[in-house]
XYZ file of N, CA, C and O in Angstrom:
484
model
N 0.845 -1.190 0.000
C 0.000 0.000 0.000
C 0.876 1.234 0.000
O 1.867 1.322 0.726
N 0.428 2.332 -0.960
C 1.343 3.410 -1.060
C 0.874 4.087 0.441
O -0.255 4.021 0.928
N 1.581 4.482 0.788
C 1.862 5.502 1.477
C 2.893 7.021 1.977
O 4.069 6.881 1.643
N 2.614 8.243 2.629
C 3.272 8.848 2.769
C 3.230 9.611 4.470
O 2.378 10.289 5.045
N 4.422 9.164 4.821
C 4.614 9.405 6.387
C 5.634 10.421 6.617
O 6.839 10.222 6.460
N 4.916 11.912 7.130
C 5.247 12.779 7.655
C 6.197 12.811 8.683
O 6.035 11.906 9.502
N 7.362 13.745 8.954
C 8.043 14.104 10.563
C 8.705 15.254 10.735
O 9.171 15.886 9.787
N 8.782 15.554 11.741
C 9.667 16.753 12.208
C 9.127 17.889 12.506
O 9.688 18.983 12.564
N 7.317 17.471 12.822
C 7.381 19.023 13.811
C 7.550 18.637 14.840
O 8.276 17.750 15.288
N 6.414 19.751 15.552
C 7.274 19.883 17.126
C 6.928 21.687 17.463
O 6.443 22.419 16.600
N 7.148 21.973 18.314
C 6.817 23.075 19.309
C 7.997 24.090 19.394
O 8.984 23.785 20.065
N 7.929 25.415 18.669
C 9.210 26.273 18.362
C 8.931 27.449 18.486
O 7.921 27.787 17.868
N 9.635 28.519 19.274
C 9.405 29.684 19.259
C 9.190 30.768 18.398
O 10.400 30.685 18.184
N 8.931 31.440 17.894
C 8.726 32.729 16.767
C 9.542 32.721 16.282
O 9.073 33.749 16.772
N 10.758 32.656 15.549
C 11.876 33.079 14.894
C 12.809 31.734 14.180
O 13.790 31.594 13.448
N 11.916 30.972 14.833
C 13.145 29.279 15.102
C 12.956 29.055 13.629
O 12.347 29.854 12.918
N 13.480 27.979 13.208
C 13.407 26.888 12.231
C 12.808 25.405 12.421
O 13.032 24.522 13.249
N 11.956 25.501 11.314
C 12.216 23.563 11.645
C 12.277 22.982 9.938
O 12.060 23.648 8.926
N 12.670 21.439 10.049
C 12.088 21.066 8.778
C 10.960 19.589 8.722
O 10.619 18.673 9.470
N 10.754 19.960 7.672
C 9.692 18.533 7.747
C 10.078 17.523 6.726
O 10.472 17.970 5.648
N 10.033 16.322 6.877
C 10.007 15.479 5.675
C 8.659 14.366 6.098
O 8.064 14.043 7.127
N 8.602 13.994 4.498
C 7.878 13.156 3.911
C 8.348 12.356 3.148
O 8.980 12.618 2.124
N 8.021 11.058 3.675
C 8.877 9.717 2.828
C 7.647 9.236 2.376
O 6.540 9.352 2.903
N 7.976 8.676 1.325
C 6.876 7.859 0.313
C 7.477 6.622 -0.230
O 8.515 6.434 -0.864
N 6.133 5.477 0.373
C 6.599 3.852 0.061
C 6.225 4.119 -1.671
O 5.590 5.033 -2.197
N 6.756 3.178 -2.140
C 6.213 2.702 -3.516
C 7.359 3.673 -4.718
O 7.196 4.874 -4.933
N 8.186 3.047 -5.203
C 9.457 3.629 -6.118
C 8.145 4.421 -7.375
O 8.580 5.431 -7.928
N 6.643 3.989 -7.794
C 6.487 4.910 -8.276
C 5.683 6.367 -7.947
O 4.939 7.091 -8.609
N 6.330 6.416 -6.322
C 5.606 8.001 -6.009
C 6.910 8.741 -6.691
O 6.739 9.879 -7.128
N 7.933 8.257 -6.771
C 9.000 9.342 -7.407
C 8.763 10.423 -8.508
O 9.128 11.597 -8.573
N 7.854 9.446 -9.556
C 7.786 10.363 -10.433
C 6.248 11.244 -10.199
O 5.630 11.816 -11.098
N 5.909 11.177 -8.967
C 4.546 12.396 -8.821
C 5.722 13.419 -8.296
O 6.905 13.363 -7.960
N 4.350 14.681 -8.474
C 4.646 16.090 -7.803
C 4.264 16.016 -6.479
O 3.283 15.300 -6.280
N 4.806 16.602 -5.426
C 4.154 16.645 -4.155
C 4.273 17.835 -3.452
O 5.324 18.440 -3.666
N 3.470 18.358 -2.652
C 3.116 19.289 -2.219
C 2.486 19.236 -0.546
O 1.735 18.318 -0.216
N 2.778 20.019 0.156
C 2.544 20.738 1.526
C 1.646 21.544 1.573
O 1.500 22.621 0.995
N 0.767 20.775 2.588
C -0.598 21.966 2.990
C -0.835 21.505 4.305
O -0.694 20.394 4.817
N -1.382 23.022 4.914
C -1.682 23.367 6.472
C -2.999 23.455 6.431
O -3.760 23.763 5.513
N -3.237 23.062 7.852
C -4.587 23.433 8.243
C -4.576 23.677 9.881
O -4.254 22.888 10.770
N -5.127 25.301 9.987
C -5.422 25.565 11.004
C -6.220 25.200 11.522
O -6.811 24.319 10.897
N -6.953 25.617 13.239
C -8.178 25.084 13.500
C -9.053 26.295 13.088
O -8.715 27.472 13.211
N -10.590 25.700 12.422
C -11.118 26.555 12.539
C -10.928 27.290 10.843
O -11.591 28.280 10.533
N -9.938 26.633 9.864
C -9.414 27.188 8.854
C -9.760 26.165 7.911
O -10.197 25.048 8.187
N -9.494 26.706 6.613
C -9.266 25.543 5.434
C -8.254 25.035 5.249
O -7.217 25.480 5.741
N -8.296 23.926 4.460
C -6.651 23.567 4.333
C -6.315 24.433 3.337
O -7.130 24.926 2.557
N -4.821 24.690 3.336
C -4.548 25.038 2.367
C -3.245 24.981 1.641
O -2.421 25.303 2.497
N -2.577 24.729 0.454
C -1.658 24.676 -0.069
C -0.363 25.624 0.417
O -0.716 26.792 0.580
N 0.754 25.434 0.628
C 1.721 25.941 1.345
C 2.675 25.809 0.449
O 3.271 26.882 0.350
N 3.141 24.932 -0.313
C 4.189 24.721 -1.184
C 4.071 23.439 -1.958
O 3.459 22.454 -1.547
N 4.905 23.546 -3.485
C 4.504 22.336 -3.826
C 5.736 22.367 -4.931
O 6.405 23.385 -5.108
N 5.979 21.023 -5.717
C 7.463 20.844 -6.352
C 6.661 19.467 -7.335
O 5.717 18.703 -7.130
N 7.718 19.705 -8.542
C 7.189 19.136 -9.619
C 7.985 17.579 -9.499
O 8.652 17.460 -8.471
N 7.985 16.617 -10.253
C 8.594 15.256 -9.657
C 10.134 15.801 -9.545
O 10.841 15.814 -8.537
N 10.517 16.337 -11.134
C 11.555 16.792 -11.310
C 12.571 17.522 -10.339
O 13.771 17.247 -10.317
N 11.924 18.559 -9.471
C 12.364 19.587 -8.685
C 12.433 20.535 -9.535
O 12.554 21.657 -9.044
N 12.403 20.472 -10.459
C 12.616 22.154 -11.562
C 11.366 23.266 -11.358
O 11.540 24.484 -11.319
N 10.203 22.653 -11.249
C 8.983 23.339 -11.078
C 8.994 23.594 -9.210
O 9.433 22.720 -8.463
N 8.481 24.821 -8.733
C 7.964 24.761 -7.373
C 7.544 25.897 -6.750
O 8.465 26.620 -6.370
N 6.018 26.424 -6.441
C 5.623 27.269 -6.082
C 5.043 27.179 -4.683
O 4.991 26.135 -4.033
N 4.491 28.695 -4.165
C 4.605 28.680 -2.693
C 3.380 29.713 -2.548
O 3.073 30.541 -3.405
N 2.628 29.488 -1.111
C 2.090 30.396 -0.712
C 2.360 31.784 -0.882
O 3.388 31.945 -1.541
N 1.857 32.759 -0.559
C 2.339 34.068 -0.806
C 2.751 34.248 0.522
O 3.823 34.847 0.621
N 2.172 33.879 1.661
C 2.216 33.821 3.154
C 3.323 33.494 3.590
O 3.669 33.880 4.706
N 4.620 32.239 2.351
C 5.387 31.720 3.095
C 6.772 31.796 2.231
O 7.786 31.156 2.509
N 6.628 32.702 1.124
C 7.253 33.009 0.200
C 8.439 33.471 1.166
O 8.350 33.986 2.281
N 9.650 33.119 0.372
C 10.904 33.768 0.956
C 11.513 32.890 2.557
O 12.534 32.802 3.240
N 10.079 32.376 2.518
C 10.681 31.765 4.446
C 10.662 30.153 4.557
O 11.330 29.527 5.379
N 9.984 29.704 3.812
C 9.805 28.716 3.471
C 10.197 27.503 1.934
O 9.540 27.801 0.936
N 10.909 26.592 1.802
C 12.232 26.229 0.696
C 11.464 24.819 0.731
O 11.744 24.223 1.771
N 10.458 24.008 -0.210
C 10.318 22.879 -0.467
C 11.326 21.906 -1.562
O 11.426 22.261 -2.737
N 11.900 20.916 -1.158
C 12.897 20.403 -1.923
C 12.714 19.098 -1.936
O 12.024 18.768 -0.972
N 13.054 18.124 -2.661
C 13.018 16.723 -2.682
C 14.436 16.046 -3.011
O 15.356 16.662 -3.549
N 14.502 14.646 -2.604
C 15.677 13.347 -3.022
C 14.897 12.420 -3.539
O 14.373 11.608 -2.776
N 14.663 12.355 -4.958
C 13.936 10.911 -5.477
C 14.797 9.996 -5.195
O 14.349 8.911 -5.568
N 16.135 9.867 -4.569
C 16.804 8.631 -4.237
C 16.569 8.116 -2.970
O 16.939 7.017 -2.557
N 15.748 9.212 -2.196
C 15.421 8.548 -0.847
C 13.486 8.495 -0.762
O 12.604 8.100 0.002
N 13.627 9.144 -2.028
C 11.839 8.833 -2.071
C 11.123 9.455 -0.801
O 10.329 8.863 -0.070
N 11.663 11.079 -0.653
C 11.698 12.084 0.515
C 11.347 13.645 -0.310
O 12.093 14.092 -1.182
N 10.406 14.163 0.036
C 10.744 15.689 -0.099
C 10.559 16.145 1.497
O 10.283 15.527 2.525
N 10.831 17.453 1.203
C 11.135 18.042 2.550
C 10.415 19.605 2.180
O 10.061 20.042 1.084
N 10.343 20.360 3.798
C 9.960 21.512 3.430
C 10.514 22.442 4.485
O 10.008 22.553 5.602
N 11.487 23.048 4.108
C 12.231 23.617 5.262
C 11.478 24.887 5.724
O 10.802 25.361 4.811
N 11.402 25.605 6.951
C 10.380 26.691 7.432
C 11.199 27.437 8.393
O 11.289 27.147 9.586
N 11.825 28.466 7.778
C 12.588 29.536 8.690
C 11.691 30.797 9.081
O 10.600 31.225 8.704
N 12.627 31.184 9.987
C 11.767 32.580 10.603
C 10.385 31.966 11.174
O 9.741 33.015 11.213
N 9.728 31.236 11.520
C 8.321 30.656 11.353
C 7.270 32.146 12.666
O 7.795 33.027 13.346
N 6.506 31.976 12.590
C 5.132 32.928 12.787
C 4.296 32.068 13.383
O 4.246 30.863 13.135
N 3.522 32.745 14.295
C 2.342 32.161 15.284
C 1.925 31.485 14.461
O 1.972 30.258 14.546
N 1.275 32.294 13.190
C 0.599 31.979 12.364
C 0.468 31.138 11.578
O -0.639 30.863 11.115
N 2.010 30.273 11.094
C 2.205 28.953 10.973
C 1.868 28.098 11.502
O 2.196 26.999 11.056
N 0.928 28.187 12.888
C 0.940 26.867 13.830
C -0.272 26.168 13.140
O -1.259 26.903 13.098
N -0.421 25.104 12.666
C -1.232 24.007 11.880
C -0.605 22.933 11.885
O 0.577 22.747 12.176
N -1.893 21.724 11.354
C -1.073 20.719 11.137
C -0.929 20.650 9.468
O -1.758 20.864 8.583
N 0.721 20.193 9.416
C 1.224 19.931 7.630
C 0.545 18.719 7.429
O 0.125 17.981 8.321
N 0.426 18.490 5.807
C 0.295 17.459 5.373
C 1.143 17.626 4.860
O 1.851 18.630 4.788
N 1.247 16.284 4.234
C 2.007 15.928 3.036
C 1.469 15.286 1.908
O 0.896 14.271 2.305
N 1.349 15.445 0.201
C 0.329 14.791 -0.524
C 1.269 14.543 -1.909
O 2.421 14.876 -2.189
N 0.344 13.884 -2.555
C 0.960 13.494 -4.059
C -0.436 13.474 -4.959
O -1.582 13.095 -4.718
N 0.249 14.097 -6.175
C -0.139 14.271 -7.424
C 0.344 13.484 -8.870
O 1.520 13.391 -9.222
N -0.750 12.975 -9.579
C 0.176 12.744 -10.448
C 0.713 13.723 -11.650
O 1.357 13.408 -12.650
N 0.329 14.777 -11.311
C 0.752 16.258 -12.260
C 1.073 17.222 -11.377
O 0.535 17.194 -10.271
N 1.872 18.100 -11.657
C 2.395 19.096 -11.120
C 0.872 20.339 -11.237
O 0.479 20.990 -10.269
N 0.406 20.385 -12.280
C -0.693 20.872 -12.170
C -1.913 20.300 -11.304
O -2.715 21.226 -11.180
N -2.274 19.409 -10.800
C -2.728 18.904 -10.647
C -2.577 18.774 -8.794
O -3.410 18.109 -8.177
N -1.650 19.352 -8.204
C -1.322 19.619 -6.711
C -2.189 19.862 -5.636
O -2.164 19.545 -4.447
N -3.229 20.724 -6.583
C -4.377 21.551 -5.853
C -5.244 20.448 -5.346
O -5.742 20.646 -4.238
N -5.562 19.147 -6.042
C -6.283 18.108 -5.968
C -5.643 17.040 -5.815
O -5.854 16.257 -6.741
N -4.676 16.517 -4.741
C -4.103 15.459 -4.694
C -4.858 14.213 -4.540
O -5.893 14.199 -3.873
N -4.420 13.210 -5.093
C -4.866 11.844 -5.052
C -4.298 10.851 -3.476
O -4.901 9.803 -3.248
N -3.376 11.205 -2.695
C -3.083 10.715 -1.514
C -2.108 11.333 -0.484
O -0.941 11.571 -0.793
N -2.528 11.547 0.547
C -2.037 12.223 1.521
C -0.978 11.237 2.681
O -0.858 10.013 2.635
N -0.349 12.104 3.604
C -0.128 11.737 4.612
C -1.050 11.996 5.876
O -2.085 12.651 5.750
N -0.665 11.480 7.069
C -1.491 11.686 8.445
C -1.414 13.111 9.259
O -2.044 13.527 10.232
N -0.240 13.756 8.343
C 0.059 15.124 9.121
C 0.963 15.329 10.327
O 1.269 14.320 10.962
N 1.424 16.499 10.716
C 2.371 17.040 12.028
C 2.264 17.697 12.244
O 2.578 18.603 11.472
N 1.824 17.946 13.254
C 1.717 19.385 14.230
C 2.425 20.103 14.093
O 3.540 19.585 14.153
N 2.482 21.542 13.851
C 3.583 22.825 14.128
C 2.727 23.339 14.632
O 1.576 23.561 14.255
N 3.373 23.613 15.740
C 3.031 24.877 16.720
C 4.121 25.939 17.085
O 5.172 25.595 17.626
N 3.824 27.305 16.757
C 4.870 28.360 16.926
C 4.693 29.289 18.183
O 4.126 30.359 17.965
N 4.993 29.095 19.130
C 4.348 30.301 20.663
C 5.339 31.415 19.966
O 6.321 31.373 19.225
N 4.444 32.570 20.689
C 4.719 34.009 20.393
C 5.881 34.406 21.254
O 6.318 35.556 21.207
């Protein structure tokens, strides 16, 4: 069964860093696009960043532009989403998802279980 299993939040002050990865069973999630989305409480989910199988393609919230760096290793069948400077306002839980088009991000076909980020002020 494909799957994709989230890690690396955790509880960080206003300014900190963290990163997240997402590993994906099955050698053919490599060639999907995958993408990062939050959901607050009380909020929609919503798209945060996302990267084409390739890595050549990869766009971002406007919210997280500049602070936030999504990257992948198809040799470890891992992308990642690094989150500097982070903001109260970041505190949600990430997913992690796959597409089989880079266009196609907005509507992923399978997710992960998610990770908490929480940012205190």
């Amino acid at each position: 069964q494909v799957q994709l299993v989230e890690s690396g939040g955790g509880l960080v002050q206003a300014g900190d860093s963290l990163r997240l990865s997402c590993a994906a069973s099955g050698r053919a999630f490599v060639m999907y696009a995958k993408g990062w989305f939050r959901q607050a409480p009380g909020k929609e989910r919503e798209l945060v960043a996302a990267i084409s199988w390739s890595g050549g393609n990869t766009n971002y919230a406007d919210s997280v532009k500049g602070r936030f760096t999504i990257s992948r290793d198809n040799a470890k069948n891992t992308v990642y989403l690094q989150m500097n400077s982070l903001k109260p306002e970041d505190t949600a839980v990430y997913y992690c998802a796959a597409a089989l088009k880079f266009s196609d991000i907005d509507d992923p076909r399978t997710w992960g279980q998610g990770t908490q980020v929480t940012v205190s002020s």
